[in-house]
Amino acid sequence: AQKITQTQPGMFVQEKEAVTLDCTYDTSDPSYGLFWYKQPSSGEMIFLIYQGSYDQQNATEGRYSLNFQKARKSANLVISASQLGDSAMYFCAMRGTTSGTYKYIFGTGTRLKVLA
Amino acid sequence: DVKVTQSSRYLVKRTGEKVFLECVQDMDHENMFWYRQDPGLGLRLIYFSYDVKMKEKGDIPEGYSVSREKKERFSLILESASTNQTSMYLCASSFGLAFRELFFGEGSRLTVL
């Protein structure tokens, strides 16, 4: 069975500093995709970044980067130069192929608070 | 601007009532999903559909059913609402078989009294 684990229920970071949000996953699928979403207090889910299991390089999108370590089955989100607007809930998600072709499964989330 | 629209942001229903949550997407996406979100539990998949009239159970389908009569519309039905179905319900859609991101609606917060 596929599983996403986010072990940090909450985190604090000082404005302008970098922060890493942890995500580990479990799958037996040979090919899969990993996603990160942000959910501000307003409730909408905002897609941040995607990493494919066969991608050679770590994904980056602006201040977001994904530290993908395939052998360790981890896909940590790194936010550089944190801003107050980064305070939100962050979810790691995965979509597989053979065992869950269309299914996207999510972790329990990490609530990030950026301090001024 | 691409959109997933959920019919109601907030609903209050009584135990035993039949509840319909509607979701419409304008992106011609094949795949549509219903999740519920509860504090500490993240998003849990209730049902999904990869084509018109096709549906698959997710991880927590008990007490729910779905309908997809048209490609753009995916409805979640609570046949007899119970208090443990009080939750935030999120609809999402995605394109085809490729590893593409999910697009989410704004959510429907359901309270069952």
PDB file of C-alpha atoms in Angstrom:
ATOM      1  CA  ALA A   1       0.000   0.000   0.000  1.00  0.00           C
ATOM      2  CA  GLN A   2       1.092   3.518  -0.658  1.00  0.00           C
ATOM      3  CA  LYS A   3       1.682   5.895   2.193  1.00  0.00           C
ATOM      4  CA  ILE A   4       2.860   9.451   2.803  1.00  0.00           C
ATOM      5  CA  THR A   5       4.303  10.410   6.186  1.00  0.00           C
ATOM      6  CA  GLN A   6       4.797  13.952   7.434  1.00  0.00           C
ATOM      7  CA  THR A   7       6.230  13.780  10.932  1.00  0.00           C
ATOM      8  CA  GLN A   8       6.224  17.506  11.755  1.00  0.00           C
ATOM      9  CA  PRO A   9       2.747  18.636  12.830  1.00  0.00           C
ATOM     10  CA  GLY A  10       3.974  22.205  13.282  1.00  0.00           C
ATOM     11  CA  MET A  11       7.067  24.290  12.654  1.00  0.00           C
ATOM     12  CA  PHE A  12       8.271  27.825  13.241  1.00  0.00           C
ATOM     13  CA  VAL A  13      10.773  29.717  11.132  1.00  0.00           C
ATOM     14  CA  GLN A  14      12.132  33.241  11.322  1.00  0.00           C
ATOM     15  CA  GLU A  15      11.341  35.515   8.412  1.00  0.00           C
ATOM     16  CA  LYS A  16      14.013  35.434   5.672  1.00  0.00           C
ATOM     17  CA  GLU A  17      15.401  32.108   6.860  1.00  0.00           C
ATOM     18  CA  ALA A  18      15.151  28.793   5.018  1.00  0.00           C
ATOM     19  CA  VAL A  19      13.005  25.926   6.279  1.00  0.00           C
ATOM     20  CA  THR A  20      12.720  22.250   5.379  1.00  0.00           C
ATOM     21  CA  LEU A  21       9.449  20.365   5.632  1.00  0.00           C
ATOM     22  CA  ASP A  22       9.872  16.612   5.788  1.00  0.00           C
ATOM     23  CA  CYS A  23       8.032  14.044   3.704  1.00  0.00           C
ATOM     24  CA  THR A  24       8.696  10.330   3.397  1.00  0.00           C
ATOM     25  CA  TYR A  25       6.754   7.975   1.211  1.00  0.00           C
ATOM     26  CA  ASP A  26       6.245   4.299   0.690  1.00  0.00           C
ATOM     27  CA  THR A  27       5.375   2.687  -2.618  1.00  0.00           C
ATOM     28  CA  SER A  28       6.279  -0.354  -4.649  1.00  0.00           C
ATOM     29  CA  ASP A  29       5.411   1.355  -7.929  1.00  0.00           C
ATOM     30  CA  PRO A  30       8.369   1.772 -10.283  1.00  0.00           C
ATOM     31  CA  SER A  31       7.093   5.138 -11.448  1.00  0.00           C
ATOM     32  CA  TYR A  32       5.384   7.784  -9.346  1.00  0.00           C
ATOM     33  CA  GLY A  33       4.973  11.492  -8.902  1.00  0.00           C
ATOM     34  CA  LEU A  34       5.426  13.571  -5.775  1.00  0.00           C
ATOM     35  CA  PHE A  35       3.651  16.881  -5.147  1.00  0.00           C
ATOM     36  CA  TRP A  36       3.589  19.613  -2.545  1.00  0.00           C
ATOM     37  CA  TYR A  37       0.581  21.805  -1.833  1.00  0.00           C
ATOM     38  CA  LYS A  38       0.096  24.871   0.324  1.00  0.00           C
ATOM     39  CA  GLN A  39      -3.158  25.578   2.122  1.00  0.00           C
ATOM     40  CA  PRO A  40      -3.411  29.094   3.632  1.00  0.00           C
ATOM     41  CA  SER A  41      -5.977  29.896   6.284  1.00  0.00           C
ATOM     42  CA  SER A  42      -8.433  30.821   3.521  1.00  0.00           C
ATOM     43  CA  GLY A  43      -8.624  27.114   2.681  1.00  0.00           C
ATOM     44  CA  GLU A  44      -7.707  26.873  -0.976  1.00  0.00           C
ATOM     45  CA  MET A  45      -5.163  24.257  -2.017  1.00  0.00           C
ATOM     46  CA  ILE A  46      -2.291  25.739  -4.004  1.00  0.00           C
ATOM     47  CA  PHE A  47       0.018  23.510  -6.019  1.00  0.00           C
ATOM     48  CA  LEU A  48       3.669  24.333  -5.373  1.00  0.00           C
ATOM     49  CA  ILE A  49       6.015  21.822  -6.955  1.00  0.00           C
ATOM     50  CA  TYR A  50       6.235  18.418  -8.623  1.00  0.00           C
ATOM     51  CA  GLN A  51       8.962  15.751  -8.754  1.00  0.00           C
ATOM     52  CA  GLY A  52       8.851  12.681 -10.964  1.00  0.00           C
ATOM     53  CA  SER A  53      10.479   9.510  -9.720  1.00  0.00           C
ATOM     54  CA  TYR A  54      12.710   9.299 -12.787  1.00  0.00           C
ATOM     55  CA  ASP A  55      13.714  12.940 -12.803  1.00  0.00           C
ATOM     56  CA  GLN A  56      17.464  13.237 -12.480  1.00  0.00           C
ATOM     57  CA  GLN A  57      17.443  16.694 -10.968  1.00  0.00           C
ATOM     58  CA  ASN A  58      15.624  18.046  -7.955  1.00  0.00           C
ATOM     59  CA  ALA A  59      12.660  20.204  -8.874  1.00  0.00           C
ATOM     60  CA  THR A  60      12.740  23.935  -8.209  1.00  0.00           C
ATOM     61  CA  GLU A  61      10.044  26.600  -8.503  1.00  0.00           C
ATOM     62  CA  GLY A  62      11.129  30.030  -7.383  1.00  0.00           C
ATOM     63  CA  ARG A  63      11.757  29.894  -3.629  1.00  0.00           C
ATOM     64  CA  TYR A  64      10.582  26.291  -3.453  1.00  0.00           C
ATOM     65  CA  SER A  65      12.815  23.315  -4.060  1.00  0.00           C
ATOM     66  CA  LEU A  66      12.264  19.636  -3.543  1.00  0.00           C
ATOM     67  CA  ASN A  67      15.066  17.640  -1.965  1.00  0.00           C
ATOM     68  CA  PHE A  68      14.399  14.252  -3.552  1.00  0.00           C
ATOM     69  CA  GLN A  69      16.305  11.278  -2.166  1.00  0.00           C
ATOM     70  CA  LYS A  70      14.916   8.252  -3.932  1.00  0.00           C
ATOM     71  CA  ALA A  71      16.850   5.596  -2.028  1.00  0.00           C
ATOM     72  CA  ARG A  72      15.644   7.024   1.271  1.00  0.00           C
ATOM     73  CA  LYS A  73      12.125   7.577  -0.110  1.00  0.00           C
ATOM     74  CA  SER A  74      12.081  11.160   0.991  1.00  0.00           C
ATOM     75  CA  ALA A  75      10.821  14.269  -0.782  1.00  0.00           C
ATOM     76  CA  ASN A  76      11.417  17.217   1.512  1.00  0.00           C
ATOM     77  CA  LEU A  77      10.234  20.708   0.609  1.00  0.00           C
ATOM     78  CA  VAL A  78      12.732  23.512   1.106  1.00  0.00           C
ATOM     79  CA  ILE A  79      11.440  27.078   1.268  1.00  0.00           C
ATOM     80  CA  SER A  80      14.173  29.663   0.999  1.00  0.00           C
ATOM     81  CA  ALA A  81      13.963  33.214   2.338  1.00  0.00           C
ATOM     82  CA  SER A  82      10.698  32.634   4.222  1.00  0.00           C
ATOM     83  CA  GLN A  83       8.027  35.310   4.057  1.00  0.00           C
ATOM     84  CA  LEU A  84       5.118  36.013   6.381  1.00  0.00           C
ATOM     85  CA  GLY A  85       2.800  34.899   3.591  1.00  0.00           C
ATOM     86  CA  ASP A  86       4.348  31.432   3.721  1.00  0.00           C
ATOM     87  CA  SER A  87       2.490  30.760   6.984  1.00  0.00           C
ATOM     88  CA  ALA A  88       0.129  27.956   6.005  1.00  0.00           C
ATOM     89  CA  MET A  89      -0.510  24.244   6.084  1.00  0.00           C
ATOM     90  CA  TYR A  90       1.695  22.237   3.730  1.00  0.00           C
ATOM     91  CA  PHE A  91       0.791  18.830   2.314  1.00  0.00           C
ATOM     92  CA  CYS A  92       2.954  16.272   0.580  1.00  0.00           C
ATOM     93  CA  ALA A  93       1.164  14.018  -1.912  1.00  0.00           C
ATOM     94  CA  MET A  94       1.959  11.121  -4.221  1.00  0.00           C
ATOM     95  CA  ARG A  95       0.431   9.495  -7.257  1.00  0.00           C
ATOM     96  CA  GLY A  96       1.501   6.025  -8.265  1.00  0.00           C
ATOM     97  CA  THR A  97       1.037   3.852 -11.316  1.00  0.00           C
ATOM     98  CA  THR A  98       0.358   0.175 -10.886  1.00  0.00           C
ATOM     99  CA  SER A  99      -1.183   0.009  -7.446  1.00  0.00           C
ATOM    100  CA  GLY A 100      -2.993   3.318  -7.558  1.00  0.00           C
ATOM    101  CA  THR A 101      -3.052   4.614 -11.082  1.00  0.00           C
ATOM    102  CA  TYR A 102      -5.297   7.571 -10.565  1.00  0.00           C
ATOM    103  CA  LYS A 103      -5.147   7.962  -6.842  1.00  0.00           C
ATOM    104  CA  TYR A 104      -3.403  10.880  -5.195  1.00  0.00           C
ATOM    105  CA  ILE A 105      -2.696  10.223  -1.529  1.00  0.00           C
ATOM    106  CA  PHE A 106      -1.790  12.905   0.968  1.00  0.00           C
ATOM    107  CA  GLY A 107       0.116  13.178   4.201  1.00  0.00           C
ATOM    108  CA  THR A 108      -1.313  14.669   7.375  1.00  0.00           C
ATOM    109  CA  GLY A 109       0.330  18.017   6.753  1.00  0.00           C
ATOM    110  CA  THR A 110       2.739  20.413   8.487  1.00  0.00           C
ATOM    111  CA  ARG A 111       1.579  23.762   9.796  1.00  0.00           C
ATOM    112  CA  LEU A 112       4.279  26.373   9.211  1.00  0.00           C
ATOM    113  CA  LYS A 113       4.358  29.654  11.064  1.00  0.00           C
ATOM    114  CA  VAL A 114       6.735  32.363   9.876  1.00  0.00           C
ATOM    115  CA  LEU A 115       7.793  34.771  12.619  1.00  0.00           C
ATOM    116  CA  ALA A 116       8.526  38.448  11.994  1.00  0.00           C
TER     117      ALA A 116
ATOM    118  CA  ASP B   1      -8.883  31.088 -15.568  1.00  0.00           C
ATOM    119  CA  VAL B   2      -9.296  27.366 -14.978  1.00  0.00           C
ATOM    120  CA  LYS B   3     -11.650  26.439 -12.254  1.00  0.00           C
ATOM    121  CA  VAL B   4     -13.127  23.797 -10.026  1.00  0.00           C
ATOM    122  CA  THR B   5     -16.345  25.034  -8.489  1.00  0.00           C
ATOM    123  CA  GLN B   6     -18.086  23.499  -5.511  1.00  0.00           C
ATOM    124  CA  SER B   7     -21.729  24.384  -5.158  1.00  0.00           C
ATOM    125  CA  SER B   8     -21.798  25.283  -1.461  1.00  0.00           C
ATOM    126  CA  ARG B   9     -19.099  26.675   0.816  1.00  0.00           C
ATOM    127  CA  TYR B  10     -21.044  26.010   3.999  1.00  0.00           C
ATOM    128  CA  LEU B  11     -23.878  23.585   4.716  1.00  0.00           C
ATOM    129  CA  VAL B  12     -25.696  22.652   7.897  1.00  0.00           C
ATOM    130  CA  LYS B  13     -27.775  19.484   7.796  1.00  0.00           C
ATOM    131  CA  ARG B  14     -29.577  17.272  10.259  1.00  0.00           C
ATOM    132  CA  THR B  15     -28.768  13.656  11.023  1.00  0.00           C
ATOM    133  CA  GLY B  16     -30.471  11.365   8.538  1.00  0.00           C
ATOM    134  CA  GLU B  17     -30.839  13.936   5.784  1.00  0.00           C
ATOM    135  CA  LYS B  18     -29.674  13.206   2.263  1.00  0.00           C
ATOM    136  CA  VAL B  19     -26.898  15.579   1.242  1.00  0.00           C
ATOM    137  CA  PHE B  20     -25.647  16.418  -2.227  1.00  0.00           C
ATOM    138  CA  LEU B  21     -22.298  18.089  -2.784  1.00  0.00           C
ATOM    139  CA  GLU B  22     -21.763  19.222  -6.349  1.00  0.00           C
ATOM    140  CA  CYS B  23     -18.518  19.863  -8.154  1.00  0.00           C
ATOM    141  CA  VAL B  24     -17.990  21.249 -11.658  1.00  0.00           C
ATOM    142  CA  GLN B  25     -14.722  21.721 -13.532  1.00  0.00           C
ATOM    143  CA  ASP B  26     -14.181  23.656 -16.736  1.00  0.00           C
ATOM    144  CA  MET B  27     -10.829  22.170 -17.759  1.00  0.00           C
ATOM    145  CA  ASP B  28     -12.103  19.090 -19.630  1.00  0.00           C
ATOM    146  CA  HIS B  29     -10.288  16.888 -17.094  1.00  0.00           C
ATOM    147  CA  GLU B  30     -10.871  13.161 -17.193  1.00  0.00           C
ATOM    148  CA  ASN B  31     -10.235  12.551 -13.499  1.00  0.00           C
ATOM    149  CA  MET B  32     -12.225  13.903 -10.593  1.00  0.00           C
ATOM    150  CA  PHE B  33     -11.873  13.266  -6.885  1.00  0.00           C
ATOM    151  CA  TRP B  34     -13.622  13.793  -3.587  1.00  0.00           C
ATOM    152  CA  TYR B  35     -11.563  14.141  -0.405  1.00  0.00           C
ATOM    153  CA  ARG B  36     -12.484  14.935   3.141  1.00  0.00           C
ATOM    154  CA  GLN B  37     -10.121  16.933   5.309  1.00  0.00           C
ATOM    155  CA  ASP B  38     -10.040  16.599   9.072  1.00  0.00           C
ATOM    156  CA  PRO B  39      -7.521  18.116  11.515  1.00  0.00           C
ATOM    157  CA  GLY B  40      -4.595  15.796  12.103  1.00  0.00           C
ATOM    158  CA  LEU B  41      -5.736  13.379   9.411  1.00  0.00           C
ATOM    159  CA  GLY B  42      -4.855  15.301   6.283  1.00  0.00           C
ATOM    160  CA  LEU B  43      -6.826  14.650   3.116  1.00  0.00           C
ATOM    161  CA  ARG B  44      -8.445  11.255   2.738  1.00  0.00           C
ATOM    162  CA  LEU B  45      -9.800  10.026  -0.584  1.00  0.00           C
ATOM    163  CA  ILE B  46     -13.476   9.105  -0.601  1.00  0.00           C
ATOM    164  CA  TYR B  47     -14.153   8.335  -4.260  1.00  0.00           C
ATOM    165  CA  PHE B  48     -12.677   9.157  -7.612  1.00  0.00           C
ATOM    166  CA  SER B  49     -13.696   8.883 -11.233  1.00  0.00           C
ATOM    167  CA  TYR B  50     -11.521   8.587 -14.325  1.00  0.00           C
ATOM    168  CA  ASP B  51     -14.305   8.774 -16.883  1.00  0.00           C
ATOM    169  CA  VAL B  52     -17.981   9.514 -17.255  1.00  0.00           C
ATOM    170  CA  LYS B  53     -20.090   6.964 -15.386  1.00  0.00           C
ATOM    171  CA  MET B  54     -16.933   5.341 -13.962  1.00  0.00           C
ATOM    172  CA  LYS B  55     -16.176   5.460 -10.260  1.00  0.00           C
ATOM    173  CA  GLU B  56     -13.681   3.890  -7.916  1.00  0.00           C
ATOM    174  CA  LYS B  57     -13.687   3.679  -4.149  1.00  0.00           C
ATOM    175  CA  GLY B  58     -11.025   5.543  -2.327  1.00  0.00           C
ATOM    176  CA  ASP B  59      -9.814   4.867   1.179  1.00  0.00           C
ATOM    177  CA  ILE B  60     -12.962   5.872   3.106  1.00  0.00           C
ATOM    178  CA  PRO B  61     -16.036   5.257   0.899  1.00  0.00           C
ATOM    179  CA  GLU B  62     -18.367   4.030   3.635  1.00  0.00           C
ATOM    180  CA  GLY B  63     -21.447   6.202   3.967  1.00  0.00           C
ATOM    181  CA  TYR B  64     -20.868   7.952   0.647  1.00  0.00           C
ATOM    182  CA  SER B  65     -21.770   7.466  -2.981  1.00  0.00           C
ATOM    183  CA  VAL B  66     -20.948   9.435  -6.110  1.00  0.00           C
ATOM    184  CA  SER B  67     -22.372  10.211  -9.513  1.00  0.00           C
ATOM    185  CA  ARG B  68     -20.673  11.276 -12.704  1.00  0.00           C
ATOM    186  CA  GLU B  69     -23.190  11.628 -15.525  1.00  0.00           C
ATOM    187  CA  LYS B  70     -21.256  14.324 -17.377  1.00  0.00           C
ATOM    188  CA  LYS B  71     -17.519  14.800 -17.752  1.00  0.00           C
ATOM    189  CA  GLU B  72     -17.481  18.164 -16.026  1.00  0.00           C
ATOM    190  CA  ARG B  73     -19.609  17.259 -13.015  1.00  0.00           C
ATOM    191  CA  PHE B  74     -18.900  14.961 -10.064  1.00  0.00           C
ATOM    192  CA  SER B  75     -21.367  14.727  -7.217  1.00  0.00           C
ATOM    193  CA  LEU B  76     -20.845  13.358  -3.728  1.00  0.00           C
ATOM    194  CA  ILE B  77     -23.912  11.977  -1.993  1.00  0.00           C
ATOM    195  CA  LEU B  78     -24.419  11.286   1.682  1.00  0.00           C
ATOM    196  CA  GLU B  79     -27.476   9.030   1.693  1.00  0.00           C
ATOM    197  CA  SER B  80     -28.146   9.513   5.407  1.00  0.00           C
ATOM    198  CA  ALA B  81     -25.903  12.099   6.994  1.00  0.00           C
ATOM    199  CA  SER B  82     -24.365  11.342  10.365  1.00  0.00           C
ATOM    200  CA  THR B  83     -22.516  13.570  12.808  1.00  0.00           C
ATOM    201  CA  ASN B  84     -19.212  11.840  12.055  1.00  0.00           C
ATOM    202  CA  GLN B  85     -19.492  13.128   8.504  1.00  0.00           C
ATOM    203  CA  THR B  86     -19.063  16.690   9.730  1.00  0.00           C
ATOM    204  CA  SER B  87     -15.972  17.752   7.820  1.00  0.00           C
ATOM    205  CA  MET B  88     -14.457  19.844   5.053  1.00  0.00           C
ATOM    206  CA  TYR B  89     -15.027  18.257   1.653  1.00  0.00           C
ATOM    207  CA  LEU B  90     -12.664  19.039  -1.191  1.00  0.00           C
ATOM    208  CA  CYS B  91     -13.286  18.301  -4.848  1.00  0.00           C
ATOM    209  CA  ALA B  92     -10.359  18.081  -7.258  1.00  0.00           C
ATOM    210  CA  SER B  93      -9.675  17.267 -10.879  1.00  0.00           C
ATOM    211  CA  SER B  94      -6.667  16.256 -12.967  1.00  0.00           C
ATOM    212  CA  PHE B  95      -5.764  15.623 -16.560  1.00  0.00           C
ATOM    213  CA  GLY B  96      -5.457  12.113 -17.949  1.00  0.00           C
ATOM    214  CA  LEU B  97      -2.824   9.571 -17.038  1.00  0.00           C
ATOM    215  CA  ALA B  98       0.109  11.958 -16.850  1.00  0.00           C
ATOM    216  CA  PHE B  99       1.536  12.971 -13.503  1.00  0.00           C
ATOM    217  CA  ARG B 100      -0.193  16.298 -13.459  1.00  0.00           C
ATOM    218  CA  GLU B 101      -1.182  18.318 -10.460  1.00  0.00           C
ATOM    219  CA  LEU B 102      -4.615  18.254  -8.920  1.00  0.00           C
ATOM    220  CA  PHE B 103      -6.762  21.354  -9.195  1.00  0.00           C
ATOM    221  CA  PHE B 104      -8.941  21.902  -6.171  1.00  0.00           C
ATOM    222  CA  GLY B 105     -12.217  23.614  -5.465  1.00  0.00           C
ATOM    223  CA  GLU B 106     -12.617  25.967  -2.520  1.00  0.00           C
ATOM    224  CA  GLY B 107     -14.105  23.281  -0.308  1.00  0.00           C
ATOM    225  CA  SER B 108     -17.490  22.661   1.267  1.00  0.00           C
ATOM    226  CA  ARG B 109     -17.685  22.724   5.025  1.00  0.00           C
ATOM    227  CA  LEU B 110     -20.474  20.414   6.124  1.00  0.00           C
ATOM    228  CA  THR B 111     -21.868  20.378   9.638  1.00  0.00           C
ATOM    229  CA  VAL B 112     -24.266  17.581  10.565  1.00  0.00           C
ATOM    230  CA  LEU B 113     -26.300  18.244  13.706  1.00  0.00           C
TER     231      LEU B 113
END
